[in-house]
Amino acid sequence: MPVRNKRVAPSSPTQKSTPVTIQLTEAPAPKLSAPIPQAVAQPAAQSPTYSAQPPAVVTEQPAQESAAGAATTEPTQLQPEAALMHTEESITAPAISPASPASPASPASPASPASPASPAPPAPVVSHIRATSETATTTPVSREAGAFGRQNLVLERARNNPAEIVFIGDSITEGWEGAPEQWKMLIGSHSAINLGVGGDRTQHVLWRLEQAPLSAVNPKVVVVMIGTNNIYDDNCPDILAGIHDVVNLILKQCPNAEVLVLDIPPRGDLKDSAREKIAQINIGLTLGMWPKHARFVRVGKQFLKPDGSIDPADMPDLLHFSQKGYAMWAASIKPELDCSLEANHPQPAPTMAHP
């Protein structure tokens, strides 16, 4: 450091003393490698952080925002291989992933960022909850003019034919009339009526049940398979809501009956978009909260080969059953049907192991 000498004058003009020399050290000016900024930029506003995966659970509450500000969306999609195969593993509870917690943002200052919210545990799918207060799948509506013939025939049956068993559904159910041997094998000596109408959706079944209540039939068992015709136009929560509304209306009209809710059979080839939606809906049906006298029965998995494809010998058009297909369907539900027919009401029959 540079040193310079400075002479200090005596404190009084009359005082005589020897001058004192003091060394003053000057600190060198700091050397800056970069100019000092005039203002420090404020950190940018933090954007909302969205969950990496939407929640897979349909809840009773309207969509709420997550801790990071993102609204919940529709149930998560299954993995492609599980959706296409629709195997035993693809409709178990672990196939539904809980919502991923929002990731914490990178700290913009020395202050510690807020801790992310803990992920909620997975909850069962509630099949009767809908995403909106009113949907097409739950609003009763008549069929179009081209289906009036079959619709009127079915209405007449429901008004004038007491029976022990009622079958409700779309063209797959209507097709029992083309498989008389399989039908007889299924119902045995019991009386039964077929109320299936080709092309039906859940809203059409609701309309017919209002026009011709099943209280006039007074059945012991009602077998319901509906929903495949809603696949391409409606979302999974709304289709589940429609199916559940059908079941509730049946039990309201026939409180002592038992309702067997069948899964939606697979349809189309491996690339058909219906495969994934059907798999999701069947998850909801499997884990759904059903009323006392209603229970879920699986029939669809037997129509898939190990590679996930459908055998044309069972479904020639990859949708409707052949004679062999109806024999397979009859064999899969007959134990449950027989158990329900023998049940001592008002206690529901126990669910039996499926073949």
mmCIF file of C-alpha atoms in Angstrom:
data_model
loop_
_atom_site.group_PDB
_atom_site.id
_atom_site.type_symbol
_atom_site.label_atom_id
_atom_site.label_comp_id
_atom_site.label_asym_id
_atom_site.label_seq_id
_atom_site.Cartn_x
_atom_site.Cartn_y
_atom_site.Cartn_z
ATOM 1 C CA MET A 1 0.000 0.000 0.000
ATOM 2 C CA PRO A 2 1.333 3.566 -0.652
ATOM 3 C CA VAL A 3 2.470 5.432 2.440
ATOM 4 C CA ARG A 4 2.780 9.186 2.775
ATOM 5 C CA ASN A 5 4.054 11.328 5.651
ATOM 6 C CA LYS A 6 2.153 14.244 7.125
ATOM 7 C CA ARG A 7 3.439 16.736 9.560
ATOM 8 C CA VAL A 8 1.158 17.649 12.502
ATOM 9 C CA ALA A 9 1.411 21.188 13.933
ATOM 10 C CA PRO A 10 1.719 21.693 17.703
ATOM 11 C CA SER A 11 -1.555 22.002 19.607
ATOM 12 C CA SER A 12 -0.651 25.512 20.874
ATOM 13 C CA PRO A 13 1.308 28.307 19.235
ATOM 14 C CA THR A 14 3.226 28.953 22.489
ATOM 15 C CA GLN A 15 4.120 25.359 23.012
ATOM 16 C CA LYS A 16 7.326 24.267 21.511
ATOM 17 C CA SER A 17 7.682 20.659 20.598
ATOM 18 C CA THR A 18 9.214 18.353 18.142
ATOM 19 C CA PRO A 19 7.125 17.646 15.090
ATOM 20 C CA VAL A 20 5.571 14.175 15.018
ATOM 21 C CA THR A 21 5.425 12.164 11.901
ATOM 22 C CA ILE A 22 2.289 9.927 11.448
ATOM 23 C CA GLN A 23 2.005 7.302 8.775
ATOM 24 C CA LEU A 24 -1.397 7.297 6.964
ATOM 25 C CA THR A 25 -2.253 4.221 5.061
ATOM 26 C CA GLU A 26 -4.715 4.548 2.137
ATOM 27 C CA ALA A 27 -6.721 1.460 1.151
ATOM 28 C CA PRO A 28 -6.634 0.863 -2.582
ATOM 29 C CA ALA A 29 -9.903 1.270 -4.484
ATOM 30 C CA PRO A 30 -11.632 -2.100 -5.091
ATOM 31 C CA LYS A 31 -11.205 -3.631 -8.500
ATOM 32 C CA LEU A 32 -14.605 -4.694 -9.961
ATOM 33 C CA SER A 33 -14.835 -7.408 -12.539
ATOM 34 C CA ALA A 34 -18.330 -6.270 -13.606
ATOM 35 C CA PRO A 35 -20.261 -3.008 -13.163
ATOM 36 C CA ILE A 36 -22.589 -2.842 -10.199
ATOM 37 C CA PRO A 37 -26.210 -3.064 -11.363
ATOM 38 C CA GLN A 38 -28.296 -0.018 -10.589
ATOM 39 C CA ALA A 39 -31.324 -2.116 -9.486
ATOM 40 C CA VAL A 40 -31.839 -5.719 -8.573
ATOM 41 C CA ALA A 41 -34.437 -7.403 -10.762
ATOM 42 C CA GLN A 42 -37.393 -8.794 -8.886
ATOM 43 C CA PRO A 43 -38.071 -12.534 -9.284
ATOM 44 C CA ALA A 44 -40.656 -13.361 -11.923
ATOM 45 C CA ALA A 45 -44.151 -14.282 -10.751
ATOM 46 C CA GLN A 46 -44.391 -17.959 -10.122
ATOM 47 C CA SER A 47 -46.634 -19.795 -12.603
ATOM 48 C CA PRO A 48 -49.117 -22.330 -11.264
ATOM 49 C CA THR A 49 -47.632 -25.788 -11.053
ATOM 50 C CA TYR A 50 -49.922 -28.494 -12.416
ATOM 51 C CA SER A 51 -50.025 -32.065 -11.278
ATOM 52 C CA ALA A 52 -48.179 -34.389 -13.617
ATOM 53 C CA GLN A 53 -51.126 -36.760 -13.655
ATOM 54 C CA PRO A 54 -54.829 -35.906 -13.248
ATOM 55 C CA PRO A 55 -56.674 -37.572 -10.385
ATOM 56 C CA ALA A 56 -58.211 -40.970 -11.100
ATOM 57 C CA VAL A 57 -61.017 -40.692 -8.594
ATOM 58 C CA VAL A 58 -64.524 -39.415 -9.332
ATOM 59 C CA THR A 59 -65.556 -37.517 -6.215
ATOM 60 C CA GLU A 60 -68.849 -36.278 -4.930
ATOM 61 C CA GLN A 61 -67.661 -32.660 -4.846
ATOM 62 C CA PRO A 62 -67.323 -30.350 -7.865
ATOM 63 C CA ALA A 63 -63.850 -29.999 -9.280
ATOM 64 C CA GLN A 64 -61.638 -28.138 -6.805
ATOM 65 C CA GLU A 65 -58.354 -26.428 -7.384
ATOM 66 C CA SER A 66 -55.259 -28.198 -6.164
ATOM 67 C CA ALA A 67 -52.797 -26.674 -3.729
ATOM 68 C CA ALA A 68 -50.852 -25.266 -6.672
ATOM 69 C CA GLY A 69 -53.929 -23.771 -8.310
ATOM 70 C CA ALA A 70 -54.784 -26.404 -10.907
ATOM 71 C CA ALA A 71 -58.350 -27.712 -11.337
ATOM 72 C CA THR A 72 -58.932 -31.431 -11.206
ATOM 73 C CA THR A 73 -59.830 -33.075 -14.470
ATOM 74 C CA GLU A 74 -61.274 -36.348 -15.701
ATOM 75 C CA PRO A 75 -60.082 -39.699 -14.367
ATOM 76 C CA THR A 76 -56.648 -40.734 -15.431
ATOM 77 C CA GLN A 77 -56.370 -42.979 -18.452
ATOM 78 C CA LEU A 78 -55.208 -46.560 -18.056
ATOM 79 C CA GLN A 79 -51.892 -47.637 -19.414
ATOM 80 C CA PRO A 80 -52.381 -48.672 -23.044
ATOM 81 C CA GLU A 81 -51.511 -52.306 -22.492
ATOM 82 C CA ALA A 82 -53.936 -52.637 -19.563
ATOM 83 C CA ALA A 83 -56.681 -50.829 -21.440
ATOM 84 C CA LEU A 84 -56.276 -52.957 -24.526
ATOM 85 C CA MET A 85 -55.964 -56.265 -22.781
ATOM 86 C CA HIS A 86 -58.645 -55.608 -20.158
ATOM 87 C CA THR A 87 -57.240 -58.459 -18.142
ATOM 88 C CA GLU A 88 -57.849 -59.316 -14.486
ATOM 89 C CA GLU A 89 -55.013 -57.009 -13.498
ATOM 90 C CA SER A 90 -56.370 -54.090 -15.517
ATOM 91 C CA ILE A 91 -59.475 -53.642 -13.383
ATOM 92 C CA THR A 92 -58.000 -53.827 -9.923
ATOM 93 C CA ALA A 93 -57.711 -50.872 -7.589
ATOM 94 C CA PRO A 94 -53.923 -50.344 -8.095
ATOM 95 C CA ALA A 95 -54.648 -49.525 -11.751
ATOM 96 C CA ILE A 96 -55.967 -46.175 -10.541
ATOM 97 C CA SER A 97 -53.126 -43.866 -9.535
ATOM 98 C CA PRO A 98 -53.640 -41.200 -6.889
ATOM 99 C CA ALA A 99 -53.166 -37.589 -7.907
ATOM 100 C CA SER A 100 -49.518 -36.528 -8.018
ATOM 101 C CA PRO A 101 -48.693 -33.689 -5.593
ATOM 102 C CA ALA A 102 -47.650 -30.386 -7.078
ATOM 103 C CA SER A 103 -43.854 -30.009 -7.293
ATOM 104 C CA PRO A 104 -42.396 -27.111 -5.258
ATOM 105 C CA ALA A 105 -41.068 -24.223 -7.309
ATOM 106 C CA SER A 106 -37.333 -23.432 -7.364
ATOM 107 C CA PRO A 107 -36.484 -20.884 -4.643
ATOM 108 C CA ALA A 108 -36.116 -17.335 -5.988
ATOM 109 C CA SER A 109 -34.683 -15.967 -2.716
ATOM 110 C CA PRO A 110 -32.940 -17.217 0.433
ATOM 111 C CA ALA A 111 -36.378 -17.860 1.957
ATOM 112 C CA SER A 112 -37.377 -21.512 1.965
ATOM 113 C CA PRO A 113 -40.231 -22.415 -0.396
ATOM 114 C CA ALA A 114 -43.491 -23.727 1.015
ATOM 115 C CA SER A 115 -43.597 -27.482 1.429
ATOM 116 C CA PRO A 116 -45.750 -29.294 -1.151
ATOM 117 C CA ALA A 117 -49.046 -30.735 0.035
ATOM 118 C CA SER A 118 -48.980 -34.405 0.952
ATOM 119 C CA PRO A 119 -50.647 -36.626 -1.672
ATOM 120 C CA ALA A 120 -54.094 -37.879 -0.724
ATOM 121 C CA PRO A 121 -54.473 -41.665 -0.436
ATOM 122 C CA PRO A 122 -56.344 -43.351 -3.307
ATOM 123 C CA ALA A 123 -60.082 -43.646 -2.740
ATOM 124 C CA PRO A 124 -62.564 -46.069 -4.313
ATOM 125 C CA VAL A 125 -64.290 -44.973 -7.472
ATOM 126 C CA VAL A 126 -67.902 -44.048 -6.755
ATOM 127 C CA SER A 127 -69.770 -45.103 -9.827
ATOM 128 C CA HIS A 128 -72.913 -43.062 -9.311
ATOM 129 C CA ILE A 129 -71.318 -39.634 -9.044
ATOM 130 C CA ARG A 130 -71.420 -37.520 -12.163
ATOM 131 C CA ALA A 131 -69.164 -34.689 -13.224
ATOM 132 C CA THR A 132 -72.061 -32.340 -14.000
ATOM 133 C CA SER A 133 -75.451 -31.849 -12.364
ATOM 134 C CA GLU A 134 -77.354 -32.897 -15.485
ATOM 135 C CA THR A 135 -76.043 -34.965 -18.357
ATOM 136 C CA ALA A 136 -77.386 -36.603 -21.496
ATOM 137 C CA THR A 137 -76.792 -40.039 -20.001
ATOM 138 C CA THR A 138 -79.139 -39.357 -17.059
ATOM 139 C CA THR A 139 -81.859 -37.380 -18.860
ATOM 140 C CA PRO A 140 -84.675 -39.738 -19.971
ATOM 141 C CA VAL A 141 -85.394 -39.536 -23.699
ATOM 142 C CA SER A 142 -87.349 -41.626 -26.183
ATOM 143 C CA ARG A 143 -85.722 -43.400 -29.107
ATOM 144 C CA GLU A 144 -85.891 -42.005 -32.632
ATOM 145 C CA ALA A 145 -88.654 -42.950 -35.055
ATOM 146 C CA GLY A 146 -86.675 -45.812 -36.595
ATOM 147 C CA ALA A 147 -86.699 -47.678 -33.272
ATOM 148 C CA PHE A 148 -90.348 -47.089 -32.373
ATOM 149 C CA GLY A 149 -91.386 -50.606 -33.401
ATOM 150 C CA ARG A 150 -89.064 -52.399 -30.989
ATOM 151 C CA GLN A 151 -89.531 -49.753 -28.312
ATOM 152 C CA ASN A 152 -93.319 -50.110 -28.362
ATOM 153 C CA LEU A 153 -93.066 -53.903 -28.270
ATOM 154 C CA VAL A 154 -90.862 -53.754 -25.183
ATOM 155 C CA LEU A 155 -93.160 -51.244 -23.478
ATOM 156 C CA GLU A 156 -96.094 -53.587 -24.057
ATOM 157 C CA ARG A 157 -94.161 -56.508 -22.579
ATOM 158 C CA ALA A 158 -93.316 -54.566 -19.438
ATOM 159 C CA ARG A 159 -96.944 -53.555 -18.891
ATOM 160 C CA ASN A 160 -98.602 -56.939 -19.346
ATOM 161 C CA ASN A 161 -96.183 -59.763 -18.495
ATOM 162 C CA PRO A 162 -95.389 -60.548 -14.876
ATOM 163 C CA ALA A 163 -92.123 -62.493 -14.769
ATOM 164 C CA GLU A 164 -89.455 -63.678 -12.363
ATOM 165 C CA ILE A 165 -86.527 -62.420 -14.473
ATOM 166 C CA VAL A 166 -86.171 -59.264 -16.569
ATOM 167 C CA PHE A 167 -83.303 -58.581 -18.979
ATOM 168 C CA ILE A 168 -82.609 -54.905 -19.749
ATOM 169 C CA GLY A 169 -80.098 -53.630 -22.276
ATOM 170 C CA ASP A 170 -79.308 -52.829 -25.891
ATOM 171 C CA SER A 171 -78.875 -54.981 -29.001
ATOM 172 C CA ILE A 172 -76.688 -57.481 -27.137
ATOM 173 C CA THR A 173 -79.569 -58.162 -24.755
ATOM 174 C CA GLU A 174 -82.122 -58.121 -27.578
ATOM 175 C CA GLY A 175 -79.978 -60.752 -29.299
ATOM 176 C CA TRP A 176 -81.028 -63.378 -26.760
ATOM 177 C CA GLU A 177 -84.084 -63.823 -28.978
ATOM 178 C CA GLY A 178 -81.813 -65.228 -31.666
ATOM 179 C CA ALA A 179 -80.290 -67.749 -29.258
ATOM 180 C CA PRO A 180 -83.284 -69.704 -27.897
ATOM 181 C CA GLU A 181 -81.300 -72.739 -26.761
ATOM 182 C CA GLN A 182 -78.869 -70.605 -24.755
ATOM 183 C CA TRP A 183 -81.785 -68.604 -23.330
ATOM 184 C CA LYS A 184 -83.491 -71.785 -22.145
ATOM 185 C CA MET A 185 -80.253 -73.034 -20.618
ATOM 186 C CA LEU A 186 -79.971 -69.775 -18.666
ATOM 187 C CA ILE A 187 -83.500 -69.282 -17.325
ATOM 188 C CA GLY A 188 -84.511 -72.941 -16.927
ATOM 189 C CA SER A 189 -88.122 -73.256 -15.773
ATOM 190 C CA HIS A 190 -88.370 -69.646 -14.598
ATOM 191 C CA SER A 191 -90.443 -67.034 -16.428
ATOM 192 C CA ALA A 192 -88.486 -64.208 -18.069
ATOM 193 C CA ILE A 193 -88.974 -61.295 -20.441
ATOM 194 C CA ASN A 194 -86.456 -59.589 -22.702
ATOM 195 C CA LEU A 195 -86.608 -55.762 -22.683
ATOM 196 C CA GLY A 196 -83.491 -55.180 -24.781
ATOM 197 C CA VAL A 197 -83.661 -52.632 -27.609
ATOM 198 C CA GLY A 198 -80.919 -52.375 -30.213
ATOM 199 C CA GLY A 199 -79.091 -49.030 -30.106
ATOM 200 C CA ASP A 200 -80.250 -48.182 -26.580
ATOM 201 C CA ARG A 201 -78.280 -45.913 -24.302
ATOM 202 C CA THR A 202 -78.738 -45.306 -20.590
ATOM 203 C CA GLN A 203 -81.071 -42.358 -21.201
ATOM 204 C CA HIS A 204 -83.366 -44.505 -23.346
ATOM 205 C CA VAL A 205 -83.646 -47.168 -20.641
ATOM 206 C CA LEU A 206 -84.542 -44.474 -18.103
ATOM 207 C CA TRP A 207 -87.301 -43.175 -20.396
ATOM 208 C CA ARG A 208 -88.824 -46.638 -20.879
ATOM 209 C CA LEU A 209 -88.731 -47.392 -17.172
ATOM 210 C CA GLU A 210 -90.710 -44.203 -16.608
ATOM 211 C CA GLN A 211 -93.234 -45.112 -19.309
ATOM 212 C CA ALA A 212 -93.644 -48.736 -18.186
ATOM 213 C CA PRO A 213 -92.456 -49.209 -14.587
ATOM 214 C CA LEU A 214 -91.234 -52.666 -13.645
ATOM 215 C CA SER A 215 -93.574 -52.683 -10.672
ATOM 216 C CA ALA A 216 -96.147 -54.244 -13.046
ATOM 217 C CA VAL A 217 -93.723 -57.092 -13.781
ATOM 218 C CA ASN A 218 -92.722 -57.577 -10.137
ATOM 219 C CA PRO A 219 -89.515 -59.524 -10.961
ATOM 220 C CA LYS A 220 -87.256 -61.316 -8.537
ATOM 221 C CA VAL A 221 -84.124 -60.548 -10.553
ATOM 222 C CA VAL A 222 -83.267 -57.849 -13.107
ATOM 223 C CA VAL A 223 -80.183 -58.319 -15.296
ATOM 224 C CA VAL A 224 -78.774 -55.036 -16.642
ATOM 225 C CA MET A 225 -76.139 -54.617 -19.355
ATOM 226 C CA ILE A 226 -76.103 -51.101 -20.808
ATOM 227 C CA GLY A 227 -73.591 -48.403 -21.768
ATOM 228 C CA THR A 228 -71.725 -49.589 -24.866
ATOM 229 C CA ASN A 229 -73.709 -47.257 -27.133
ATOM 230 C CA ASN A 230 -72.726 -44.282 -24.948
ATOM 231 C CA ILE A 231 -69.019 -44.982 -25.377
ATOM 232 C CA TYR A 232 -68.185 -42.702 -28.294
ATOM 233 C CA ASP A 233 -70.286 -39.688 -27.249
ATOM 234 C CA ASP A 234 -70.108 -39.501 -23.447
ATOM 235 C CA ASN A 235 -67.349 -39.431 -20.858
ATOM 236 C CA CYS A 236 -66.743 -42.173 -18.309
ATOM 237 C CA PRO A 237 -68.196 -40.433 -15.207
ATOM 238 C CA ASP A 238 -71.409 -39.609 -17.046
ATOM 239 C CA ILE A 239 -71.804 -43.137 -18.400
ATOM 240 C CA LEU A 240 -71.305 -44.520 -14.900
ATOM 241 C CA ALA A 241 -73.881 -42.028 -13.619
ATOM 242 C CA GLY A 242 -76.369 -43.194 -16.227
ATOM 243 C CA ILE A 243 -75.882 -46.867 -15.329
ATOM 244 C CA HIS A 244 -76.275 -46.141 -11.657
ATOM 245 C CA ASP A 245 -79.440 -44.101 -12.247
ATOM 246 C CA VAL A 246 -80.914 -47.052 -14.157
ATOM 247 C CA VAL A 247 -80.192 -49.356 -11.215
ATOM 248 C CA ASN A 248 -81.627 -46.902 -8.681
ATOM 249 C CA LEU A 249 -84.836 -46.481 -10.670
ATOM 250 C CA ILE A 250 -85.271 -50.264 -10.992
ATOM 251 C CA LEU A 251 -84.899 -50.706 -7.234
ATOM 252 C CA LYS A 252 -87.281 -47.833 -6.586
ATOM 253 C CA GLN A 253 -89.907 -49.589 -8.693
ATOM 254 C CA CYS A 254 -89.063 -53.108 -7.448
ATOM 255 C CA PRO A 255 -87.599 -52.801 -3.935
ATOM 256 C CA ASN A 256 -87.570 -56.575 -3.376
ATOM 257 C CA ALA A 257 -85.832 -57.435 -6.624
ATOM 258 C CA GLU A 258 -82.127 -58.072 -6.996
ATOM 259 C CA VAL A 259 -80.219 -56.331 -9.760
ATOM 260 C CA LEU A 260 -77.230 -57.949 -11.443
ATOM 261 C CA VAL A 261 -75.127 -55.173 -13.001
ATOM 262 C CA LEU A 262 -73.021 -56.662 -15.790
ATOM 263 C CA ASP A 263 -69.829 -55.133 -17.098
ATOM 264 C CA ILE A 264 -69.658 -53.781 -20.644
ATOM 265 C CA PRO A 265 -68.134 -56.431 -22.932
ATOM 266 C CA PRO A 266 -65.072 -55.495 -24.999
ATOM 267 C CA ARG A 267 -65.621 -54.357 -28.557
ATOM 268 C CA GLY A 268 -63.569 -53.565 -31.638
ATOM 269 C CA ASP A 269 -59.978 -54.374 -32.454
ATOM 270 C CA LEU A 270 -56.950 -53.527 -30.354
ATOM 271 C CA LYS A 271 -56.744 -50.000 -31.773
ATOM 272 C CA ASP A 272 -60.374 -49.122 -31.104
ATOM 273 C CA SER A 273 -60.655 -46.157 -28.720
ATOM 274 C CA ALA A 274 -63.640 -47.854 -27.093
ATOM 275 C CA ARG A 275 -61.322 -50.390 -25.447
ATOM 276 C CA GLU A 276 -59.766 -47.911 -23.041
ATOM 277 C CA LYS A 277 -63.058 -46.253 -22.071
ATOM 278 C CA ILE A 278 -64.786 -49.585 -21.513
ATOM 279 C CA ALA A 279 -61.922 -50.676 -19.250
ATOM 280 C CA GLN A 280 -62.257 -47.476 -17.202
ATOM 281 C CA ILE A 281 -66.022 -47.790 -16.893
ATOM 282 C CA ASN A 282 -65.700 -51.382 -15.758
ATOM 283 C CA ILE A 283 -63.269 -50.261 -13.062
ATOM 284 C CA GLY A 284 -65.976 -47.888 -11.839
ATOM 285 C CA LEU A 285 -68.557 -50.662 -11.920
ATOM 286 C CA THR A 286 -66.234 -53.005 -10.032
ATOM 287 C CA LEU A 287 -65.437 -50.535 -7.250
ATOM 288 C CA GLY A 288 -68.772 -48.724 -7.282
ATOM 289 C CA MET A 289 -70.937 -48.238 -4.217
ATOM 290 C CA TRP A 290 -74.103 -50.152 -5.099
ATOM 291 C CA PRO A 291 -77.398 -50.238 -3.216
ATOM 292 C CA LYS A 292 -78.297 -53.137 -0.960
ATOM 293 C CA HIS A 293 -79.919 -55.371 -3.584
ATOM 294 C CA ALA A 294 -77.571 -54.622 -6.466
ATOM 295 C CA ARG A 295 -74.194 -56.143 -7.225
ATOM 296 C CA PHE A 296 -71.663 -56.252 -10.014
ATOM 297 C CA VAL A 297 -71.082 -59.375 -12.134
ATOM 298 C CA ARG A 298 -68.215 -59.705 -14.606
ATOM 299 C CA VAL A 299 -68.774 -61.415 -17.945
ATOM 300 C CA GLY A 300 -66.580 -59.568 -20.444
ATOM 301 C CA LYS A 301 -63.081 -60.874 -19.759
ATOM 302 C CA GLN A 302 -63.831 -64.305 -21.224
ATOM 303 C CA PHE A 303 -64.314 -62.755 -24.677
ATOM 304 C CA LEU A 304 -60.664 -61.680 -24.907
ATOM 305 C CA LYS A 305 -57.851 -63.918 -26.081
ATOM 306 C CA PRO A 306 -54.451 -63.788 -24.324
ATOM 307 C CA ASP A 307 -53.211 -61.132 -26.747
ATOM 308 C CA GLY A 308 -56.238 -58.940 -26.066
ATOM 309 C CA SER A 309 -58.000 -59.579 -29.365
ATOM 310 C CA ILE A 310 -61.577 -60.815 -29.760
ATOM 311 C CA ASP A 311 -62.280 -64.180 -31.348
ATOM 312 C CA PRO A 312 -64.695 -63.698 -34.295
ATOM 313 C CA ALA A 313 -66.158 -67.088 -33.410
ATOM 314 C CA ASP A 314 -67.531 -65.430 -30.247
ATOM 315 C CA MET A 315 -68.233 -61.959 -31.715
ATOM 316 C CA PRO A 316 -68.396 -62.072 -35.532
ATOM 317 C CA ASP A 317 -68.481 -58.267 -35.848
ATOM 318 C CA LEU A 318 -66.357 -57.716 -32.716
ATOM 319 C CA LEU A 319 -69.446 -56.425 -30.888
ATOM 320 C CA HIS A 320 -72.446 -58.776 -31.010
ATOM 321 C CA PHE A 321 -72.403 -62.357 -29.765
ATOM 322 C CA SER A 322 -72.654 -65.494 -31.843
ATOM 323 C CA GLN A 323 -74.508 -68.569 -30.616
ATOM 324 C CA LYS A 324 -71.267 -69.607 -28.951
ATOM 325 C CA GLY A 325 -70.940 -66.153 -27.393
ATOM 326 C CA TYR A 326 -74.402 -66.355 -25.847
ATOM 327 C CA ALA A 327 -73.571 -69.787 -24.450
ATOM 328 C CA MET A 328 -70.481 -68.270 -22.790
ATOM 329 C CA TRP A 329 -72.526 -65.366 -21.443
ATOM 330 C CA ALA A 330 -75.199 -67.703 -20.069
ATOM 331 C CA ALA A 331 -72.606 -69.876 -18.324
ATOM 332 C CA SER A 332 -70.955 -66.864 -16.689
ATOM 333 C CA ILE A 333 -74.087 -65.387 -15.117
ATOM 334 C CA LYS A 334 -76.159 -68.501 -14.366
ATOM 335 C CA PRO A 335 -74.594 -69.117 -10.890
ATOM 336 C CA GLU A 336 -75.360 -65.516 -9.875
ATOM 337 C CA LEU A 337 -78.842 -65.679 -11.371
ATOM 338 C CA ASP A 338 -79.714 -68.915 -9.585
ATOM 339 C CA CYS A 339 -78.366 -67.548 -6.316
ATOM 340 C CA SER A 340 -80.481 -64.394 -6.645
ATOM 341 C CA LEU A 341 -83.633 -66.358 -7.478
ATOM 342 C CA GLU A 342 -83.204 -68.422 -4.303
ATOM 343 C CA ALA A 343 -82.330 -65.459 -2.081
ATOM 344 C CA ASN A 344 -84.356 -64.889 1.066
ATOM 345 C CA HIS A 345 -85.420 -61.256 0.810
ATOM 346 C CA PRO A 346 -84.921 -58.655 2.097
ATOM 347 C CA GLN A 347 -81.390 -59.950 2.599
ATOM 348 C CA PRO A 348 -79.338 -59.766 -0.662
ATOM 349 C CA ALA A 349 -77.827 -62.930 -2.055
ATOM 350 C CA PRO A 350 -74.071 -63.335 -1.542
ATOM 351 C CA THR A 351 -71.786 -62.782 -4.466
ATOM 352 C CA MET A 352 -70.468 -66.074 -5.808
ATOM 353 C CA ALA A 353 -67.143 -66.834 -7.422
ATOM 354 C CA HIS A 354 -67.233 -66.358 -11.189
ATOM 355 C CA PRO A 355 -66.189 -69.146 -13.559
#
